[in-house]
Short mmCIF file of C-alpha atoms and ligand atoms in Angstrom, two decimals:
data_model
loop_
_atom_site.label_atom_id
_atom_site.label_comp_id
_atom_site.label_asym_id
_atom_site.label_seq_id
_atom_site.Cartn_x
_atom_site.Cartn_y
_atom_site.Cartn_z
CA MET A 18 139.33 -48.30 14.82
CA LYS A 19 140.07 -44.97 16.48
CA LEU A 20 139.73 -42.00 14.15
CA LEU A 21 140.97 -38.49 14.76
CA VAL A 22 138.70 -36.11 12.84
CA THR A 23 139.74 -32.46 12.69
CA GLY A 24 137.14 -29.73 12.20
CA GLY A 25 134.32 -32.06 13.12
CA LEU A 26 132.07 -29.26 14.37
CA GLY A 27 131.96 -27.73 10.90
CA PHE A 28 129.54 -28.51 8.08
CA ILE A 29 131.26 -31.35 6.22
CA GLY A 30 133.14 -32.69 9.26
CA SER A 31 129.99 -33.02 11.35
CA ASN A 32 128.13 -34.77 8.53
CA PHE A 33 131.08 -37.15 8.16
CA ILE A 34 131.19 -37.97 11.90
CA ARG A 35 127.44 -38.63 11.99
CA HIS A 36 127.78 -40.88 8.95
CA ILE A 37 130.81 -42.88 10.11
CA LEU A 38 129.44 -43.48 13.62
CA SER A 39 126.27 -44.88 12.15
CA ALA A 40 127.90 -46.82 9.29
CA ARG A 41 130.78 -48.37 11.29
CA LYS A 42 129.91 -49.62 14.73
CA SER A 43 133.57 -50.38 15.55
CA VAL A 44 134.73 -46.79 14.91
CA HIS A 45 135.52 -44.40 17.76
CA VAL A 46 135.91 -40.72 16.91
CA VAL A 47 137.96 -38.02 18.58
CA ASN A 48 136.98 -34.65 17.14
CA LEU A 49 139.64 -31.94 17.43
CA ASP A 50 137.89 -28.64 16.78
CA LEU A 51 138.60 -25.13 17.98
CA GLN A 52 134.98 -24.05 17.55
CA THR A 53 135.65 -21.02 15.40
CA TYR A 54 132.74 -19.04 13.90
CA ALA A 55 131.53 -21.86 11.63
CA GLY A 56 132.06 -24.66 14.15
CA ASN A 57 129.00 -25.45 16.18
CA PRO A 58 128.51 -28.16 18.85
CA GLN A 59 124.83 -28.21 17.89
CA ASN A 60 125.86 -29.78 14.58
CA LEU A 61 126.60 -32.96 16.53
CA ALA A 62 124.08 -32.66 19.37
CA ASP A 63 122.57 -36.01 18.35
CA VAL A 64 125.87 -37.90 18.89
CA ALA A 65 127.28 -35.86 21.77
CA SER A 66 126.42 -38.52 24.37
CA ASP A 67 127.56 -41.46 22.23
CA PRO A 68 130.41 -43.20 24.14
CA ARG A 69 132.21 -43.64 20.80
CA TYR A 70 132.44 -39.86 20.29
CA ARG A 71 134.58 -37.26 22.06
CA TRP A 72 135.17 -33.60 21.26
CA ILE A 73 138.48 -32.00 22.24
CA LYS A 74 138.42 -28.24 21.93
CA GLY A 75 141.75 -27.27 20.40
CA ASP A 76 143.64 -25.71 17.55
CA ILE A 77 145.23 -27.87 14.84
CA ALA A 78 148.07 -25.34 14.65
CA ASP A 79 148.88 -25.98 18.34
CA PRO A 80 151.27 -28.97 18.61
CA LYS A 81 150.26 -29.67 22.25
CA ALA A 82 146.55 -29.88 21.43
CA VAL A 83 147.30 -32.10 18.44
CA GLU A 84 149.60 -34.37 20.47
CA LYS A 85 146.81 -34.97 22.99
CA ALA A 86 144.12 -35.56 20.38
CA ILE A 87 146.13 -37.86 18.10
CA SER A 88 147.29 -40.21 20.84
CA GLY A 89 146.12 -43.75 20.02
CA ALA A 90 144.60 -42.80 16.64
CA ASP A 91 144.76 -45.36 13.83
CA ALA A 92 143.83 -42.81 11.19
CA VAL A 93 143.27 -39.08 10.71
CA VAL A 94 140.60 -37.43 8.57
CA HIS A 95 141.53 -33.79 8.26
CA PHE A 96 138.67 -31.37 7.54
CA ALA A 97 139.63 -28.40 9.74
CA ALA A 98 140.03 -25.33 7.53
CA GLU A 99 138.97 -21.79 6.86
CA THR A 100 136.77 -22.33 3.81
CA HIS A 101 134.95 -19.23 2.67
CA VAL A 102 136.38 -17.60 -0.46
CA ASP A 103 134.85 -14.17 0.24
CA ARG A 104 136.40 -14.06 3.71
CA SER A 105 139.83 -14.92 2.29
CA ILE A 106 139.53 -11.89 0.02
CA LEU A 107 138.87 -9.65 3.03
CA ASP A 108 141.68 -11.19 5.14
CA ALA A 109 143.88 -14.15 4.22
CA ALA A 110 145.85 -14.51 7.48
CA ALA A 111 143.64 -17.09 9.22
CA PHE A 112 143.57 -19.15 6.01
CA LEU A 113 147.34 -19.49 5.92
CA ARG A 114 147.58 -20.28 9.63
CA THR A 115 144.90 -22.95 9.81
CA ASN A 116 145.02 -24.44 6.34
CA VAL A 117 148.80 -24.54 5.87
CA ILE A 118 150.46 -24.40 9.31
CA GLY A 119 147.68 -26.47 10.85
CA THR A 120 148.18 -29.17 8.22
CA GLN A 121 151.94 -29.19 8.83
CA VAL A 122 151.48 -29.58 12.60
CA LEU A 123 149.07 -32.48 12.04
CA LEU A 124 151.36 -34.19 9.53
CA ASP A 125 154.30 -33.98 11.93
CA ALA A 126 152.22 -35.44 14.76
CA ALA A 127 150.91 -38.20 12.48
CA LEU A 128 154.46 -39.13 11.49
CA LYS A 129 155.63 -39.15 15.09
CA THR A 130 152.79 -41.38 16.28
CA ARG A 131 152.93 -43.57 13.15
CA VAL A 132 149.28 -43.09 12.25
CA GLY A 133 148.26 -45.70 9.66
CA ARG A 134 146.42 -43.37 7.31
CA PHE A 135 145.98 -39.61 6.86
CA VAL A 136 143.11 -38.40 4.67
CA HIS A 137 143.53 -34.75 3.73
CA VAL A 138 140.21 -33.23 2.66
CA SER A 139 140.73 -30.64 -0.05
CA THR A 140 138.78 -28.88 -2.79
CA ASP A 141 138.34 -28.65 -6.56
CA GLU A 142 139.24 -24.94 -6.25
CA VAL A 143 142.94 -25.88 -6.22
CA TYR A 144 142.73 -26.55 -9.99
CA GLY A 145 141.52 -23.00 -10.64
CA SER A 146 138.94 -22.14 -13.26
CA VAL A 147 138.49 -24.82 -15.94
CA PRO A 148 137.01 -23.29 -19.12
CA LYS A 149 136.36 -26.70 -20.67
CA GLY A 150 136.91 -30.37 -19.96
CA PHE A 151 137.28 -31.92 -16.52
CA SER A 152 140.09 -31.63 -13.97
CA LYS A 153 142.05 -34.81 -13.39
CA GLU A 154 144.00 -35.46 -10.20
CA GLY A 155 147.37 -34.95 -11.91
CA ASP A 156 146.46 -31.58 -13.43
CA LEU A 157 148.35 -28.40 -12.68
CA LEU A 158 147.23 -26.53 -9.56
CA GLU A 159 146.31 -22.95 -10.47
CA PRO A 160 144.41 -21.55 -7.46
CA ASN A 161 142.94 -18.09 -7.86
CA SER A 162 141.67 -17.01 -4.43
CA PRO A 163 143.74 -16.79 -1.24
CA TYR A 164 141.52 -19.58 0.12
CA ALA A 165 142.23 -21.85 -2.86
CA ALA A 166 145.94 -21.01 -2.71
CA SER A 167 146.08 -21.99 0.98
CA LYS A 168 144.42 -25.33 0.20
CA ALA A 169 146.76 -25.94 -2.76
CA ALA A 170 149.73 -25.18 -0.48
CA ALA A 171 148.42 -27.74 2.02
CA ASP A 172 147.91 -30.33 -0.76
CA LEU A 173 151.52 -29.87 -1.86
CA LEU A 174 152.77 -30.15 1.70
CA VAL A 175 150.85 -33.42 2.10
CA ARG A 176 152.40 -34.66 -1.15
CA SER A 177 155.88 -33.73 0.08
CA TYR A 178 155.38 -35.73 3.30
CA PHE A 179 154.49 -38.75 1.19
CA VAL A 180 157.56 -38.41 -1.04
CA THR A 181 160.02 -37.42 1.67
CA HIS A 182 158.79 -39.26 4.76
CA LYS A 183 156.65 -42.03 3.19
CA ALA A 184 153.69 -40.68 5.19
CA PRO A 185 150.55 -42.77 4.51
CA VAL A 186 148.55 -39.89 3.03
CA VAL A 187 145.56 -39.74 0.68
CA VAL A 188 144.07 -36.48 -0.64
CA THR A 189 140.45 -35.88 -1.63
CA ARG A 190 139.30 -32.88 -3.70
CA ALA A 191 135.57 -32.25 -3.59
CA SER A 192 133.24 -29.93 -5.47
CA ASN A 193 130.62 -27.56 -3.94
CA ASN A 194 128.80 -29.20 -1.05
CA PHE A 195 125.27 -28.51 0.15
CA GLY A 196 123.04 -30.03 2.83
CA PRO A 197 122.12 -29.74 6.52
CA PHE A 198 124.26 -27.69 8.94
CA GLN A 199 125.98 -25.52 6.30
CA TYR A 200 126.84 -22.12 7.73
CA PRO A 201 124.56 -19.53 6.10
CA GLU A 202 127.32 -17.54 4.41
CA LYS A 203 127.56 -20.04 1.53
CA ALA A 204 125.35 -19.66 -1.53
CA VAL A 205 122.84 -22.48 -0.91
CA PRO A 206 121.98 -21.89 2.78
CA LEU A 207 122.08 -18.12 2.26
CA MET A 208 119.60 -18.45 -0.61
CA ILE A 209 117.24 -20.77 1.25
CA THR A 210 117.24 -18.83 4.53
CA ASN A 211 116.95 -15.44 2.80
CA TRP A 212 114.02 -16.74 0.77
CA ILE A 213 112.28 -18.17 3.86
CA ASP A 214 112.40 -14.54 5.08
CA GLU A 215 111.38 -13.17 1.64
CA GLN A 216 114.73 -11.40 1.37
CA PRO A 217 116.73 -11.20 -1.88
CA PHE A 218 119.65 -13.47 -2.71
CA PRO A 219 122.65 -11.39 -3.86
CA LEU A 220 123.76 -12.85 -7.20
CA TYR A 221 127.41 -12.14 -8.01
CA GLY A 222 128.14 -10.82 -11.50
CA ASP A 223 126.27 -12.38 -14.43
CA GLY A 224 125.49 -15.60 -12.50
CA LEU A 225 126.88 -17.74 -15.32
CA GLN A 226 129.61 -19.27 -13.17
CA ILE A 227 129.40 -23.06 -13.22
CA ARG A 228 129.64 -25.24 -10.13
CA ASP A 229 129.30 -28.99 -9.56
CA TRP A 230 126.92 -29.68 -6.66
CA LEU A 231 127.61 -32.52 -4.22
CA TYR A 232 125.24 -33.56 -1.43
CA VAL A 233 127.24 -33.58 1.80
CA VAL A 234 126.00 -37.05 2.79
CA ASP A 235 127.39 -38.47 -0.46
CA HIS A 236 130.62 -36.59 0.22
CA ALA A 237 130.84 -38.27 3.65
CA ARG A 238 130.24 -41.66 2.02
CA ALA A 239 132.96 -40.98 -0.57
CA ILE A 240 135.49 -40.08 2.13
CA GLU A 241 134.66 -43.33 3.91
CA VAL A 242 135.47 -45.20 0.67
CA VAL A 243 138.78 -43.34 0.25
CA LEU A 244 139.67 -43.89 3.91
CA GLU A 245 139.22 -47.60 3.44
CA LYS A 246 140.31 -48.24 -0.15
CA GLY A 247 142.25 -45.21 -1.38
CA GLN A 248 145.84 -45.85 -2.37
CA VAL A 249 148.50 -44.13 -0.30
CA GLY A 250 150.07 -41.15 -2.09
CA GLU A 251 147.08 -40.74 -4.41
CA VAL A 252 144.56 -37.94 -4.92
CA TYR A 253 140.83 -38.59 -5.52
CA ASN A 254 138.37 -36.10 -6.99
CA ILE A 255 134.86 -36.19 -5.47
CA GLY A 256 132.28 -34.51 -7.70
CA GLY A 257 128.51 -34.22 -7.44
CA THR A 258 125.52 -35.10 -9.61
CA LYS A 259 124.57 -31.67 -11.00
CA HIS A 260 126.78 -29.34 -12.93
CA PHE A 261 125.23 -26.01 -13.89
CA THR A 262 125.30 -22.20 -13.66
CA ASN A 263 124.40 -20.23 -10.56
CA ARG A 264 121.37 -18.91 -12.49
CA GLU A 265 120.19 -22.47 -13.08
CA LEU A 266 120.80 -23.30 -9.43
CA ILE A 267 118.67 -20.32 -8.43
CA GLU A 268 115.84 -21.35 -10.78
CA THR A 269 115.82 -24.90 -9.42
CA VAL A 270 115.80 -23.86 -5.76
CA ARG A 271 113.23 -21.15 -6.50
CA ASP A 272 110.89 -23.69 -8.14
CA LEU A 273 111.32 -26.15 -5.28
CA MET A 274 110.58 -23.40 -2.72
CA GLY A 275 107.86 -21.61 -4.72
CA VAL A 276 109.58 -18.23 -4.43
CA PRO A 277 108.79 -15.17 -6.62
CA LYS A 278 111.34 -14.20 -9.31
CA ASP A 279 112.18 -10.77 -7.90
CA LEU A 280 113.95 -12.24 -4.87
CA VAL A 281 117.29 -12.18 -6.71
CA LYS A 282 119.39 -9.04 -6.60
CA PRO A 283 122.34 -8.84 -9.01
CA VAL A 284 125.39 -7.40 -7.22
CA PRO A 285 128.96 -6.68 -8.36
CA ASP A 286 131.05 -9.77 -8.92
CA ARG A 287 133.47 -11.43 -6.48
CA PRO A 288 137.03 -10.37 -7.40
CA GLY A 289 138.90 -13.21 -9.11
CA HIS A 290 135.67 -15.23 -9.34
CA ASP A 291 136.35 -18.62 -10.98
CA ARG A 292 134.03 -19.22 -13.95
CA ARG A 293 133.85 -22.97 -13.94
CA TYR A 294 134.85 -25.99 -11.91
CA ALA A 295 134.43 -29.53 -13.26
CA LEU A 296 135.89 -32.77 -11.95
CA ASP A 297 136.77 -36.05 -13.59
CA CYS A 298 135.85 -38.65 -10.94
CA ALA A 299 136.86 -41.85 -12.74
CA LYS A 300 139.44 -42.72 -10.07
CA LEU A 301 136.89 -42.54 -7.27
CA LYS A 302 134.43 -44.65 -9.28
CA LYS A 303 137.13 -47.30 -9.66
CA LEU A 304 137.17 -47.60 -5.87
CA GLY A 305 133.48 -48.55 -6.11
CA PHE A 306 131.86 -45.26 -5.07
CA LYS A 307 128.34 -44.49 -6.33
CA HIS A 308 126.19 -41.48 -5.41
CA ARG A 309 123.13 -42.39 -3.40
CA PHE A 310 121.23 -39.10 -3.78
CA GLY A 311 120.02 -37.34 -6.94
CA PHE A 312 120.38 -33.54 -6.93
CA GLU A 313 116.67 -32.66 -6.74
CA GLN A 314 115.91 -35.14 -3.99
CA ALA A 315 118.90 -33.92 -1.96
CA MET A 316 118.00 -30.26 -2.51
CA LYS A 317 114.39 -30.94 -1.46
CA GLU A 318 115.68 -32.56 1.73
CA THR A 319 118.01 -29.63 2.32
CA ILE A 320 115.23 -27.07 1.91
CA HIS A 321 113.01 -29.14 4.19
CA TRP A 322 115.82 -29.22 6.78
CA TYR A 323 116.33 -25.43 6.79
CA ARG A 324 112.56 -24.89 7.00
CA GLY A 325 112.41 -27.17 10.02
CA ARG A 326 115.58 -25.94 11.75
CA GLU A 327 115.06 -22.19 12.17
CA ASP A 328 116.23 -22.81 15.75
CA TRP A 329 119.64 -23.68 14.23
CA TRP A 330 120.19 -20.95 11.64
CA ARG A 331 118.31 -17.92 13.00
CA PRO A 332 120.63 -17.44 16.00
CA LEU A 333 123.66 -17.73 13.67
CA LYS A 334 122.35 -15.02 11.34
CA LYS A 335 121.52 -12.79 14.34
CA GLN A 336 125.05 -13.00 15.82
CA GLY A 337 127.06 -9.78 15.81
CA GLY A 338 129.94 -11.39 13.91
CA TYR A 339 127.66 -12.65 11.14
CA GLN A 340 125.85 -9.32 10.88
CA ALA A 341 129.15 -7.45 10.63
CA TYR A 342 130.41 -9.85 7.97
CA TYR A 343 127.16 -9.71 6.02
CA GLU A 344 127.20 -5.92 6.23
CA LYS A 345 130.73 -5.79 4.84
CA GLN A 346 130.21 -8.40 2.16
CA TYR A 347 126.70 -7.85 0.89
CA SER A 348 125.43 -4.41 1.82
CA ALA A 349 128.40 -2.86 0.04
CA ARG A 350 127.64 -4.98 -3.02
CA LEU A 351 123.91 -4.21 -2.87
CA ALA A 352 124.58 -0.49 -2.47
CA ALA A 353 127.07 -0.51 -5.33
CA SER A 354 124.47 -2.04 -7.63
CA LYS A 355 121.77 0.60 -6.97
O1 DAU B 19 134.23 -25.89 -4.98
C1 DAU B 19 134.41 -26.25 -3.65
C2 DAU B 19 134.34 -25.02 -2.80
O2 DAU B 19 132.98 -24.61 -2.78
C3 DAU B 19 134.85 -25.18 -1.39
O3 DAU B 19 136.21 -25.50 -1.41
C4 DAU B 19 134.66 -23.89 -0.60
O4 DAU B 19 135.08 -24.03 0.72
C5 DAU B 19 133.20 -23.50 -0.64
O5 DAU B 19 133.04 -22.25 0.01
C6 DAU B 19 132.70 -23.42 -2.07
O6 DAU B 19 133.26 -22.29 -2.75
P1 DAU B 19 132.37 -21.32 -3.65
O7 DAU B 19 132.99 -19.99 -3.66
O8 DAU B 19 132.07 -21.95 -4.97
O9 DAU B 19 131.00 -21.35 -2.80
P2 DAU B 19 129.95 -20.24 -2.41
O10 DAU B 19 128.83 -20.92 -1.73
O11 DAU B 19 130.57 -19.07 -1.73
O12 DAU B 19 129.46 -19.73 -3.84
C7 DAU B 19 128.90 -20.61 -4.81
C8 DAU B 19 128.69 -19.79 -6.07
O13 DAU B 19 127.66 -18.81 -5.82
C9 DAU B 19 129.91 -19.00 -6.49
O14 DAU B 19 129.98 -18.93 -7.91
C10 DAU B 19 129.67 -17.59 -5.92
C11 DAU B 19 128.15 -17.46 -5.99
N1 DAU B 19 127.55 -16.64 -4.93
C12 DAU B 19 127.90 -16.91 -3.63
C13 DAU B 19 127.36 -16.18 -2.59
C14 DAU B 19 127.72 -16.48 -1.17
C15 DAU B 19 126.65 -15.64 -5.24
O15 DAU B 19 126.35 -15.41 -6.43
N2 DAU B 19 126.13 -14.91 -4.21
C16 DAU B 19 126.43 -15.14 -2.90
O16 DAU B 19 125.91 -14.43 -2.01
#
């Protein structure tokens, strides 16, 4: 089978490609990735010379690049997206272009070339904050950040292509991922790498926001299951194994790393910050998916990975673009809290 994977140089996409190449010897992957700030060829250095893998540098919003990459593909797994909520608050334009227009360009190309299956990788953030209970796939979409709104728009577009054009689409909505190769702007890698350097982790607001933590390798395995067994036109939630507050997350990681308590700095909250996400994953379980990794084991492996891969994350944190972003995002918050 020939798979077109979009955004395969990013965190979740690269973990998926590594997984699928090792799990399915008959799969060939074309990775269409523009290599934006969070896309990194080093994330796939170990498979770069595999004859079953090819990277095409290109933009999913560019029909010509997509036409070239999709040629001969049996299926598409679409990860490419702007993903960071805080960045979407500073500037939403790139989110609309990549997440919405990019998805439309891909869907049109998939229709034209009669691709057999199109897996659209989305997020639990489309449901908005869930004060109690668990989001089911048919629930109302009430996104609260520009990022979440752009993903919800893409989900609805995918749905419309199924209803209108009978496109063979499946949507997945995952919770918060963590694991190797996650760009150090997200909470978990920021925490671990700051603490390796004995720097504080900036905790937004009261830290009582609840997230559901999913190890990226299990996420990759779940997408493989949906790719193979998911029903066309359906949505599948993909949740993790640990559901708790950011304060509890911090305590767990701190204990695993042996870090002193004062390395947490409360800062003003993220505007529009969702209080709680929680997914009902019964549909995915019915397809036969089971998590392979417990939270603590996966977090230990993640910490071990960041400790051993300073060569990967230090250059990223030193880059001018990262420094400027960090300055904007965190220094202002830290200063405001003094
Ligand atoms: O729920 C799935 C989503 O998870 C994905 O769709 C997004 O692409 C991904 O970025 C993530 O969104 P979050 O906003 O939940 O992730 P983030 O790592 O930015 O933050 C996790 C929690 O930690 C959130 O409640 C905000 C908080 N936080 C985050 C950062 C970066 C802090 O308290 N301090 C921080 O410095």
